[in-house]
mmCIF file of C-alpha atoms in Angstrom:
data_model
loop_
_atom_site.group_PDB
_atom_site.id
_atom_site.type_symbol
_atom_site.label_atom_id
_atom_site.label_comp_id
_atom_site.label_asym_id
_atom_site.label_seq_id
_atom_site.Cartn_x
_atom_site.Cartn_y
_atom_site.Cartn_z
ATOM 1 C CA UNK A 1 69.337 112.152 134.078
ATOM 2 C CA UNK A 2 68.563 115.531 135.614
ATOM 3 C CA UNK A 3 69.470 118.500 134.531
ATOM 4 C CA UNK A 4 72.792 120.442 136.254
ATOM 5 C CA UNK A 5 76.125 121.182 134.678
ATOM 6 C CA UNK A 6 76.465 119.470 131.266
ATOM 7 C CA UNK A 7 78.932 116.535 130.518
ATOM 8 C CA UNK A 8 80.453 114.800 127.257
ATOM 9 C CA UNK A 9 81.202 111.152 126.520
ATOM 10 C CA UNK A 10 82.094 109.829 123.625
ATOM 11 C CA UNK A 11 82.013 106.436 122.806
ATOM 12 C CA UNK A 12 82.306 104.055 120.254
ATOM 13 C CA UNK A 13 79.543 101.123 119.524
ATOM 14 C CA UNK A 14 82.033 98.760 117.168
ATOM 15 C CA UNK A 15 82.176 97.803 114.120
ATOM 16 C CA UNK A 16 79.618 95.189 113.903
ATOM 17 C CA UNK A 17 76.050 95.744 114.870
ATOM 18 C CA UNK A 18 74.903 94.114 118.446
ATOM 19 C CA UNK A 19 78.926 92.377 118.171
ATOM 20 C CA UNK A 20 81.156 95.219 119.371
ATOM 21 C CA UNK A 21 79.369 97.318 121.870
ATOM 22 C CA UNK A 22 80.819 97.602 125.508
ATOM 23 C CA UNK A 23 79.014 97.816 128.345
ATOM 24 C CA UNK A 24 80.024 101.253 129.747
ATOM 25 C CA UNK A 25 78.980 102.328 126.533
ATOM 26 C CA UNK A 26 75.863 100.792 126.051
ATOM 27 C CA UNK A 27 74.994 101.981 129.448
ATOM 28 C CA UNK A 28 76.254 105.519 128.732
ATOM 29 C CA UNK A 29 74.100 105.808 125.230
ATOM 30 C CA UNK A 30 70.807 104.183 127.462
ATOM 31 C CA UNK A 31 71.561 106.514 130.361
ATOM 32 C CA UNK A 32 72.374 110.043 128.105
ATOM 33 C CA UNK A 33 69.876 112.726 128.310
ATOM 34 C CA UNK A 34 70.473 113.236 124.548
ATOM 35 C CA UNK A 35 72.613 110.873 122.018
ATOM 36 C CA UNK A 36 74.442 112.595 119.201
ATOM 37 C CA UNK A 37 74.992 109.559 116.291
ATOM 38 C CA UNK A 38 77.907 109.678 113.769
ATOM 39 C CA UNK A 39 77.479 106.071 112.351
ATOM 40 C CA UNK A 40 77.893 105.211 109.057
ATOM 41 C CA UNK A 41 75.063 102.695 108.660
ATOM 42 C CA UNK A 42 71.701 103.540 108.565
ATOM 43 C CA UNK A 43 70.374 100.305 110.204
ATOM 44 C CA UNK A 44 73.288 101.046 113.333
ATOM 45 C CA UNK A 45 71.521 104.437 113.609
ATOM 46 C CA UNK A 46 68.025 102.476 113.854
ATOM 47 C CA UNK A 47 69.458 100.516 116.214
ATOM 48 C CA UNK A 48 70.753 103.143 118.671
ATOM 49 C CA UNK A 49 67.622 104.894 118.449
ATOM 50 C CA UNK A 50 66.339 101.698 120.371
ATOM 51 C CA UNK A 51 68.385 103.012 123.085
ATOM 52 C CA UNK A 52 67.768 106.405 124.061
ATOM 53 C CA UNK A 53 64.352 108.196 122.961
ATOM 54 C CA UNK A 54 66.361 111.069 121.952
ATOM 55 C CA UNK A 55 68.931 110.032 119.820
ATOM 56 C CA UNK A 56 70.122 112.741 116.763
ATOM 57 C CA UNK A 57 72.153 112.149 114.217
ATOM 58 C CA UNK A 58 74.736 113.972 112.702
ATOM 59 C CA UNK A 59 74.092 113.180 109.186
ATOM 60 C CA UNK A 60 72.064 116.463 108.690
ATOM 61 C CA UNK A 61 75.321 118.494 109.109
ATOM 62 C CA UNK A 62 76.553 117.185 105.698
ATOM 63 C CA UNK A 63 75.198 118.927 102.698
ATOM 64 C CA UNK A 64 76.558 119.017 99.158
ATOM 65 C CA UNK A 65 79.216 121.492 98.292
ATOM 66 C CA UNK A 66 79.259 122.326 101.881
ATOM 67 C CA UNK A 67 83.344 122.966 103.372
ATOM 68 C CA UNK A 68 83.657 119.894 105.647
ATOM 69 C CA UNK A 69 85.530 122.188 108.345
ATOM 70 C CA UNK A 70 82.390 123.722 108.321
ATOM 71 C CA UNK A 71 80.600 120.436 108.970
ATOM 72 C CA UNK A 72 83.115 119.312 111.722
ATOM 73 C CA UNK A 73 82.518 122.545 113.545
ATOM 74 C CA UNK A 74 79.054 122.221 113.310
ATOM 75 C CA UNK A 75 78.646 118.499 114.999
ATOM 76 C CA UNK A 76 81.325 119.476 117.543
ATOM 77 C CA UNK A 77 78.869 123.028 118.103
ATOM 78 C CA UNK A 78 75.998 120.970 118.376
ATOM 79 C CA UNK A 79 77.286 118.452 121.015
ATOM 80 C CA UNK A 80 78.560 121.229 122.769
ATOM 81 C CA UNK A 81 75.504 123.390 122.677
ATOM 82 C CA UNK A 82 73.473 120.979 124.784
ATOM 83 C CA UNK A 83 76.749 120.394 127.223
ATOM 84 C CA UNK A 84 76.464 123.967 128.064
ATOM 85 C CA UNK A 85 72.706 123.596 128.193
ATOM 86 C CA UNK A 86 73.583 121.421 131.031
ATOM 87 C CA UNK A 87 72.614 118.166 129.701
ATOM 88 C CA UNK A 88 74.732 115.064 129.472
ATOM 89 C CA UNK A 89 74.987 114.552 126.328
ATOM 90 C CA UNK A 90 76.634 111.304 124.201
ATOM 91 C CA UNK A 91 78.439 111.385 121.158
ATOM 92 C CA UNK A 92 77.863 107.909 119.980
ATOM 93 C CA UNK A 93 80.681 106.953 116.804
ATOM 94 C CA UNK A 94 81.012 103.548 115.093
ATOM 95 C CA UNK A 95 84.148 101.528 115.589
ATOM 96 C CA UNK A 96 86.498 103.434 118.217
ATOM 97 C CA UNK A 97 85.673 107.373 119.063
ATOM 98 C CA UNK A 98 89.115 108.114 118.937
ATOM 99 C CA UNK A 99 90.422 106.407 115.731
ATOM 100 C CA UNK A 100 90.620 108.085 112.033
ATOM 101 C CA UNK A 101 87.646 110.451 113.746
ATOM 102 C CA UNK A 102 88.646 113.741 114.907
ATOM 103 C CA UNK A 103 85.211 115.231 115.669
ATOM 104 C CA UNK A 104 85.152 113.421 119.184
ATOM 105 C CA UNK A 105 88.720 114.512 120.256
ATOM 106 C CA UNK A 106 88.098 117.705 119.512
ATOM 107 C CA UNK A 107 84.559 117.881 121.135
ATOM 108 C CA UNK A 108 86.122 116.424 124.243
ATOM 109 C CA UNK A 109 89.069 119.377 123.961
ATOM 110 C CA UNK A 110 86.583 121.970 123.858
ATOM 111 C CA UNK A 111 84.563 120.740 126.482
ATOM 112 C CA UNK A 112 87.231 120.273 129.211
ATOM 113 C CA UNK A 113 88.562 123.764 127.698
ATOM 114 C CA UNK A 114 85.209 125.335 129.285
ATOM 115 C CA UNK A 115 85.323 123.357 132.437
ATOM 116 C CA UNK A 116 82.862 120.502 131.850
ATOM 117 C CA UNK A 117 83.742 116.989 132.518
ATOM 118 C CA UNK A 118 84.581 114.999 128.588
ATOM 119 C CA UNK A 119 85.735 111.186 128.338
ATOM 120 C CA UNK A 120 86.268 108.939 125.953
ATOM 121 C CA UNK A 121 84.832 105.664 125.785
ATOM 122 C CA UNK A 122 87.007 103.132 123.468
ATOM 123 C CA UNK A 123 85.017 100.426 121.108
ATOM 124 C CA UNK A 124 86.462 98.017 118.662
ATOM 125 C CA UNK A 125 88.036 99.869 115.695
ATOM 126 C CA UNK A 126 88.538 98.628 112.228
ATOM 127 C CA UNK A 127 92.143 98.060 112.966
ATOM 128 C CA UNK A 128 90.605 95.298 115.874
ATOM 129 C CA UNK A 129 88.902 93.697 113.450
ATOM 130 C CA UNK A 130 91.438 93.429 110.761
ATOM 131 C CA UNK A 131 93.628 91.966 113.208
ATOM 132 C CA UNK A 132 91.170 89.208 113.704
ATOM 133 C CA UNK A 133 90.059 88.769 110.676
ATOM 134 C CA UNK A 134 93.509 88.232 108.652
ATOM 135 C CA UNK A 135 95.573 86.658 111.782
ATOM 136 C CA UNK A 136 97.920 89.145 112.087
ATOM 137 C CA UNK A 137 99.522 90.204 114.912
ATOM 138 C CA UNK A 138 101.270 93.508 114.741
ATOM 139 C CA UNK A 139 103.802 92.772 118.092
ATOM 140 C CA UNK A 140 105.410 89.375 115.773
ATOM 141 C CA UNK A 141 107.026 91.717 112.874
ATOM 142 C CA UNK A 142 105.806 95.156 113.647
ATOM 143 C CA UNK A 143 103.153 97.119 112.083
ATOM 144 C CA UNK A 144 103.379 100.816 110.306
ATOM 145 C CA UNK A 145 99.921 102.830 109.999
ATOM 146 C CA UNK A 146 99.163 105.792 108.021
ATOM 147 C CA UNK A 147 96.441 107.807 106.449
ATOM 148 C CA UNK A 148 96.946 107.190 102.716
ATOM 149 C CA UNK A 149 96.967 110.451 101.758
ATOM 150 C CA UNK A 150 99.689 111.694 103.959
ATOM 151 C CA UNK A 151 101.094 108.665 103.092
ATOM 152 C CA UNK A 152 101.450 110.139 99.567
ATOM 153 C CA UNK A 153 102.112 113.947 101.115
ATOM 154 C CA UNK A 154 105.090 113.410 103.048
ATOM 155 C CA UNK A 155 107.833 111.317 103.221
ATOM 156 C CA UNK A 156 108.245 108.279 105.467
ATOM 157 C CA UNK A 157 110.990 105.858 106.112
ATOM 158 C CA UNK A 158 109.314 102.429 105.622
ATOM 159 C CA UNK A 159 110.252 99.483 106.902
ATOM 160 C CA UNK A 160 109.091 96.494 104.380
ATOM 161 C CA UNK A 161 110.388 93.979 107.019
ATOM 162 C CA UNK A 162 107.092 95.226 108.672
ATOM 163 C CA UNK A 163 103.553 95.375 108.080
ATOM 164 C CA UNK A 164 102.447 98.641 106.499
ATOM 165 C CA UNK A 165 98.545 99.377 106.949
ATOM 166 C CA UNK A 166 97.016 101.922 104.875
ATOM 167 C CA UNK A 167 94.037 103.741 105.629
ATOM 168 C CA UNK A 168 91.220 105.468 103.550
ATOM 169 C CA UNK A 169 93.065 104.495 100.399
ATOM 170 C CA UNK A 170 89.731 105.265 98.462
ATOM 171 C CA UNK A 171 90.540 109.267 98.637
ATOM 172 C CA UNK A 172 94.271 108.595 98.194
ATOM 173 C CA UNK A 173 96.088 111.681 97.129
ATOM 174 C CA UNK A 174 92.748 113.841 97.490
ATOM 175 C CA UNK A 175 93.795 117.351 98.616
ATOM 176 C CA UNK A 176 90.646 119.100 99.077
ATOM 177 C CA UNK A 177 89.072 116.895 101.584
ATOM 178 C CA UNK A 178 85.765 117.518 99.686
ATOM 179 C CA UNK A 179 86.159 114.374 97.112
ATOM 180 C CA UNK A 180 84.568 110.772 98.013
ATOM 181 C CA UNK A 181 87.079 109.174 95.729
ATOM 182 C CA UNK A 182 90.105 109.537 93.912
ATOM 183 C CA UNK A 183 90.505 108.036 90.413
ATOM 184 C CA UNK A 184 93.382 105.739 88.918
ATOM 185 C CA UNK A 185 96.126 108.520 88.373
ATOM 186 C CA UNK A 186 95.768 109.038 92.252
ATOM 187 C CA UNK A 187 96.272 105.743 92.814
ATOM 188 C CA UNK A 188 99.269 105.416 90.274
ATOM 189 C CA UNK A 189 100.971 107.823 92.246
ATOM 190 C CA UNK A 190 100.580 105.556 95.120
ATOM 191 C CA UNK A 191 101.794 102.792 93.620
ATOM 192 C CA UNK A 192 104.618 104.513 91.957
ATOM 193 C CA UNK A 193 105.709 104.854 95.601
ATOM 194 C CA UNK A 194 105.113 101.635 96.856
ATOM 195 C CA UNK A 195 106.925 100.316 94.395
ATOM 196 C CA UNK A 196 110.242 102.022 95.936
ATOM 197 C CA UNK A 197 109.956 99.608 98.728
ATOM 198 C CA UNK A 198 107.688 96.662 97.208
ATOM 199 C CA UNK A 199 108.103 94.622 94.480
ATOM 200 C CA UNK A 200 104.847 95.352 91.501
ATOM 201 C CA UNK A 201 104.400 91.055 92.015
ATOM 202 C CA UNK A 202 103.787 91.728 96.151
ATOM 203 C CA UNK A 203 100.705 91.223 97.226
ATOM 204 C CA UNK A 204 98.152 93.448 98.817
ATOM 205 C CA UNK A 205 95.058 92.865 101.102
ATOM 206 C CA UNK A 206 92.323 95.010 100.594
ATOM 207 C CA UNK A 207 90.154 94.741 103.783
ATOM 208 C CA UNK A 208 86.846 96.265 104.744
ATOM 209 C CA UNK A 209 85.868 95.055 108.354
ATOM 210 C CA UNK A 210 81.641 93.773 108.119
ATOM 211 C CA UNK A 211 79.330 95.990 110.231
ATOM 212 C CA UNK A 212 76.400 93.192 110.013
ATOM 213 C CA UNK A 213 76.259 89.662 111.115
ATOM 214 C CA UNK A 214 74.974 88.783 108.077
ATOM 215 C CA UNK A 215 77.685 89.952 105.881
ATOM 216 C CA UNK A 216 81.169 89.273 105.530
ATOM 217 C CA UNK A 217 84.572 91.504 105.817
ATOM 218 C CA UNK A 218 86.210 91.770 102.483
ATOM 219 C CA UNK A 219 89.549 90.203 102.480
ATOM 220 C CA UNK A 220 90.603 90.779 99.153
ATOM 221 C CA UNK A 221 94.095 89.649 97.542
ATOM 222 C CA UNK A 222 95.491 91.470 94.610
ATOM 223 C CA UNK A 223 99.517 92.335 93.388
ATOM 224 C CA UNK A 224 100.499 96.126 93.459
ATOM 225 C CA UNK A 225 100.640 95.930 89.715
ATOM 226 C CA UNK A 226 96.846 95.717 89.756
ATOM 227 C CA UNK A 227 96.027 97.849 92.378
ATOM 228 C CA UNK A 228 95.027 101.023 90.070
ATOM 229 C CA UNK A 229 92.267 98.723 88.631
ATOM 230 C CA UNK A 230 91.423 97.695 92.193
ATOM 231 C CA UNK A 231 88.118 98.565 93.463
ATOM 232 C CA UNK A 232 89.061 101.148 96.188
ATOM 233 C CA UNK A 233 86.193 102.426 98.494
ATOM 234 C CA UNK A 234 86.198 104.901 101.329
ATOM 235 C CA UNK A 235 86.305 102.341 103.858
ATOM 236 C CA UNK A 236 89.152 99.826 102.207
ATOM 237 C CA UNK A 237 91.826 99.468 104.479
ATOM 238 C CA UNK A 238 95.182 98.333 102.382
ATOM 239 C CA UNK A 239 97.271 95.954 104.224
ATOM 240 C CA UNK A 240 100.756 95.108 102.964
ATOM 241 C CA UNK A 241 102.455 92.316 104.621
ATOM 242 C CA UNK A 242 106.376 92.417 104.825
ATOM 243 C CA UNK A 243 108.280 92.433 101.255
ATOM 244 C CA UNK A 244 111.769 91.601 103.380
ATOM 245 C CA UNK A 245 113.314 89.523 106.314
ATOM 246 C CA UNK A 246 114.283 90.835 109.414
ATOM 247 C CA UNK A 247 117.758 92.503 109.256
ATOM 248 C CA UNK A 248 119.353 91.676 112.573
ATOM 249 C CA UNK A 249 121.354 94.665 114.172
ATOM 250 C CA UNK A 250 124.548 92.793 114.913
ATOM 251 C CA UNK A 251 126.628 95.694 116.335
ATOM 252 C CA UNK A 252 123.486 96.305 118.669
ATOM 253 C CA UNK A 253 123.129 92.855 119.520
ATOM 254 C CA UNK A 254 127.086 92.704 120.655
ATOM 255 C CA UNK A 255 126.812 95.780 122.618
ATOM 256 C CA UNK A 256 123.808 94.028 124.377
ATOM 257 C CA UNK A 257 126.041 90.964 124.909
ATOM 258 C CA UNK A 258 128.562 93.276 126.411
ATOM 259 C CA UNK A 259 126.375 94.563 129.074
ATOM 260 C CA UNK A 260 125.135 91.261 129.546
ATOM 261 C CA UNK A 261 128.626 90.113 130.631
ATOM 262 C CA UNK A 262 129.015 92.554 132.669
ATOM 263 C CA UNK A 263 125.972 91.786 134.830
ATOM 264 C CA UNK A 264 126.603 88.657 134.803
ATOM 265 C CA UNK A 265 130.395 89.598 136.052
ATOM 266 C CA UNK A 266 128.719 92.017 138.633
ATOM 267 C CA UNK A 267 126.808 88.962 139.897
ATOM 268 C CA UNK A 268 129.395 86.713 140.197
ATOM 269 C CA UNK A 269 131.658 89.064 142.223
ATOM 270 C CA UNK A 270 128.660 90.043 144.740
ATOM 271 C CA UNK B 1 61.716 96.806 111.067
ATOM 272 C CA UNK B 2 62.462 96.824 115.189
ATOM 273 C CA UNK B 3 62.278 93.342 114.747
ATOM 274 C CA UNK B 4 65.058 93.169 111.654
ATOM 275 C CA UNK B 5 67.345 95.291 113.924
ATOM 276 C CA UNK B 6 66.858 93.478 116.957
ATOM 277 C CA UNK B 7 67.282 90.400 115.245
ATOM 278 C CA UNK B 8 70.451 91.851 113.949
ATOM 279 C CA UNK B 9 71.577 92.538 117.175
ATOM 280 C CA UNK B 10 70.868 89.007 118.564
ATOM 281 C CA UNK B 11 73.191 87.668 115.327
ATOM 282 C CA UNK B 12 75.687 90.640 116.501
ATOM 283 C CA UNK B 13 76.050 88.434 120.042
ATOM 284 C CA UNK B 14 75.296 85.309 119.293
ATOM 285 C CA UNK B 15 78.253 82.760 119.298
ATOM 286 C CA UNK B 16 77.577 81.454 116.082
ATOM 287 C CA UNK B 17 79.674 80.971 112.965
ATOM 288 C CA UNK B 18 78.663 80.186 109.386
ATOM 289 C CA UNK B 19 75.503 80.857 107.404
ATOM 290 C CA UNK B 20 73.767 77.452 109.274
ATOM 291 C CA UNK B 21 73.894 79.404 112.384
ATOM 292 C CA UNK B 22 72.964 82.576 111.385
ATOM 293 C CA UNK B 23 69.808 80.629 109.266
ATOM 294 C CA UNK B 24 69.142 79.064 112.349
ATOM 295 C CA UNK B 25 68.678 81.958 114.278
ATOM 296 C CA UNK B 26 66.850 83.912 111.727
ATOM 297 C CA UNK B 27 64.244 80.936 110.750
ATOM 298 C CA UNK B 28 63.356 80.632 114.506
ATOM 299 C CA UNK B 29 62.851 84.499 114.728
ATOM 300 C CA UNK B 30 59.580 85.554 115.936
ATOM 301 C CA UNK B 31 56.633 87.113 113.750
ATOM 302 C CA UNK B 32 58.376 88.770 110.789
ATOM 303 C CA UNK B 33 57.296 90.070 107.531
ATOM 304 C CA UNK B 34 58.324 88.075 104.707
ATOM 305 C CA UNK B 35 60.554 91.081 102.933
ATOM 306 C CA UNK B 36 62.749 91.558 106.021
ATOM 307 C CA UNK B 37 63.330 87.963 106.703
ATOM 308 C CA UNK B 38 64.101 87.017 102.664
ATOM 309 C CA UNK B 39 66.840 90.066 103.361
ATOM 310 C CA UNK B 40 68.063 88.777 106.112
ATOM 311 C CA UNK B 41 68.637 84.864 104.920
ATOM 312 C CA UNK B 42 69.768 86.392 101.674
ATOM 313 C CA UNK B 43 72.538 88.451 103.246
ATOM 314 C CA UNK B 44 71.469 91.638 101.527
ATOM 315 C CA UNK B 45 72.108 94.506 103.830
ATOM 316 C CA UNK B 46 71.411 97.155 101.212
ATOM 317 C CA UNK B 47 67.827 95.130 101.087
ATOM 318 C CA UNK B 48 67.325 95.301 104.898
ATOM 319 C CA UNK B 49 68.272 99.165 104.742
ATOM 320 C CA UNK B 50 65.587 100.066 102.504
ATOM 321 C CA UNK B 51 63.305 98.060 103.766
ATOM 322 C CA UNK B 52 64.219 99.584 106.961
ATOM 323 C CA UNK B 53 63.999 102.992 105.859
ATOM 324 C CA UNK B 54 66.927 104.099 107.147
ATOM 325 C CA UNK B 55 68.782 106.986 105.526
ATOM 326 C CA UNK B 56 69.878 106.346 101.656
ATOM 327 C CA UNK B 57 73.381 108.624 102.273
ATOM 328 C CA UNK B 58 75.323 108.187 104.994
ATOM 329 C CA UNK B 59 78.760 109.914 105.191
ATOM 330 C CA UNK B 60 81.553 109.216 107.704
ATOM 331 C CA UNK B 61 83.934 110.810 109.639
ATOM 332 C CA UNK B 62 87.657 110.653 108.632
ATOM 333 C CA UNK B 63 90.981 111.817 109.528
ATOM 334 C CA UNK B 64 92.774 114.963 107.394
ATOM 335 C CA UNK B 65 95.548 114.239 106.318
ATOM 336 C CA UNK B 66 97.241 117.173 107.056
ATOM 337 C CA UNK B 67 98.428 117.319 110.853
ATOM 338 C CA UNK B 68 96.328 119.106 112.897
ATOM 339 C CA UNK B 69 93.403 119.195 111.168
ATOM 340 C CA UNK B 70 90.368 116.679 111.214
ATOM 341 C CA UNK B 71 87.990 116.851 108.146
ATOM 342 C CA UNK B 72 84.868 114.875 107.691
ATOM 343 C CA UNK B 73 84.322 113.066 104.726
ATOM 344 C CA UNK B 74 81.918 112.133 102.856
ATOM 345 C CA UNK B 75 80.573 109.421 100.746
ATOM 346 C CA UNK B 76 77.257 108.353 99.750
ATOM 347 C CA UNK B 77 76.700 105.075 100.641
ATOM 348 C CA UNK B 78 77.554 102.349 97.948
ATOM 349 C CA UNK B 79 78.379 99.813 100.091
ATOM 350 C CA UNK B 80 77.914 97.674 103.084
ATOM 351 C CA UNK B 81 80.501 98.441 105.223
ATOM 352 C CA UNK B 82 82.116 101.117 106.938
ATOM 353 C CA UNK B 83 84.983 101.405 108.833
ATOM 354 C CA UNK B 84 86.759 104.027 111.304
#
């Protein structure tokens, strides 16, 4: 693309390498003038430098002991830098762009915030997959989703006549967003407020979607009671599957009736 | 190792389910040195990442858990899979 005034996309290649990846995006990555790559595999990163001749990654912004706030300011600085320099620049993120990834919604924010064009291209999040992969479908009994760790932080009214999905359960309970993992006592503290809503017999799934064709999502089955022993990584998504039945609201359900008479009187007079 | 990720990419689209399938497509792959395909048949992505030389750490992105904030994460990689 030629040079002129600078523009942002971010979009999201999938989950699963060569599987996920939509055409707008694929076209958007081949078509860039430079790619910015926040994968989390190194053979994805391979593969998108197959795409573009200039394709960067963002890995370099990480560095030990380095504030992460730091590090999110610098990818978002670096996308941006090249925006400005008038290039159209991609911000290419596994699974969806916009899911569990804040670095792209707040690249796109700044960019529009200094008058250059910023979209968002969906892909197939983790949440797609675990659909697929463990049959559920959040419309039957309704599905709750929350970061695990705020989760633990703050309180929420759970329904346990509903699915409740639990994300990043690895760093459960970690307050200084600089650990990779939490130990047991974190995760006894979840459980200890699980177990307000679940019974210590229910059991959990712990999921992990597959980013290769030649490996398979982890679909793993264990009670709350053994979930401190569990082993918990970054990417383990925690599904727990209703504890209760549906409670039926009968005083809504006869206030529905009532209007329903009443149309139906309405009609019958017209 | 263009071929490996190409490959892997074919697998990616291909309508095929099982490990017949995916053997099938691998063992009528092209020219490919002997390490990459033995990865590939034995399913061992950490394997195919070293002999790709792809980065050893890779760290991913996740959501803060305070409102309003947005803090990377990071994690060296000791598995296969990632999600976000």
């Amino acid at each position: 693309m030629a040079a002129g005034k600078g523009s942002l996309s971010c979009v999201g290649v999938g989950m699963m390498l060569g599987a996920h990846i939509g055409a707008r995006a694929r076209a958007t990555i081949e078509q860039a003038d430079v790619v910015f790559a926040a994968v989390s595999d190194p053979l994805v990163e391979l593969w998108l430098q197959q795409m573009n001749t200039d394709v960067r990654s963002l890995q370099p912004c990480y560095a030990e002991g380095k504030s992460r706030h730091d590090t999110y300011r610098e990818m978002v600085e670096a996308m941006l830098a090249d925006v400005r320099a008038g290039r159209h620049v991609c911000g290419a993120f596994y699974g969806h762009p916009g899911v569990f990834a804040g670095v792209p919604h707040k690249a796109i924010a700044v960019a529009r915030a200094e008058g250059f064009d910023a979209h968002m291209e969906p892909g197939v999040s983790a949440e797609d997959c675990l659909y697929a992969d463990l049959g559920i479908d959040p419309g039957e009994l309704g599905c709750q989703h929350y970061e695990a760790s705020q989760f633990m932080f703050y309180r929420r009214r759970i329904d346990p006549s509903a699915y409740l999905v639990l994300w990043q359960v690895g760093v459960a309970g970690d307050r200084t967003v600089r650990r990779s993992s939490t130990g047991p006592a974190y995760r006894r503290l979840l459980v200890e407020r699980l177990l307000e809503d679940y019974p210590s017999s229910h059991r959990v799934t712990l999921y992990e979607a597959a980013t290769l064709a030649i490996a398979a999502p982890r679909m793993e089955r264990v009670p709350l009671s053994r979930l401190v022993g569990a082993e918990l990584r970054m990417q383990t998504t925690m599904v727990v599957p209703p504890a209760t039945a549906l409670l039926r609201d009968e005083a809504m359900m006869e206030r529905i009736a009532r209007l329903d008479a009443g149309a139906r009187n309405e009609e019958v007079a017209a | 190792m263009s071929d490996a990720i190409r490959l892997l990419e074919r697998l990616g689209a291909a309508p095929v389910r099982g490990a017949a399938g995916a053997d099938a497509i691998v063992a009528a792959a092209g020219e490919m040195p002997a390490a990459q395909r033995k990865a590939l048949l034995d399913r061992d992505p950490d394997a195919l990442r070293t002999l790709a030389g792809g980065r050893r750490s890779m760290r991913c992105l996740i959501i803060s858990p305070e409102p309003g904030q947005t803090a990377p994460c990071d994690r060296h990689r000791a598995g296969s899979s990632w999600q976000g």
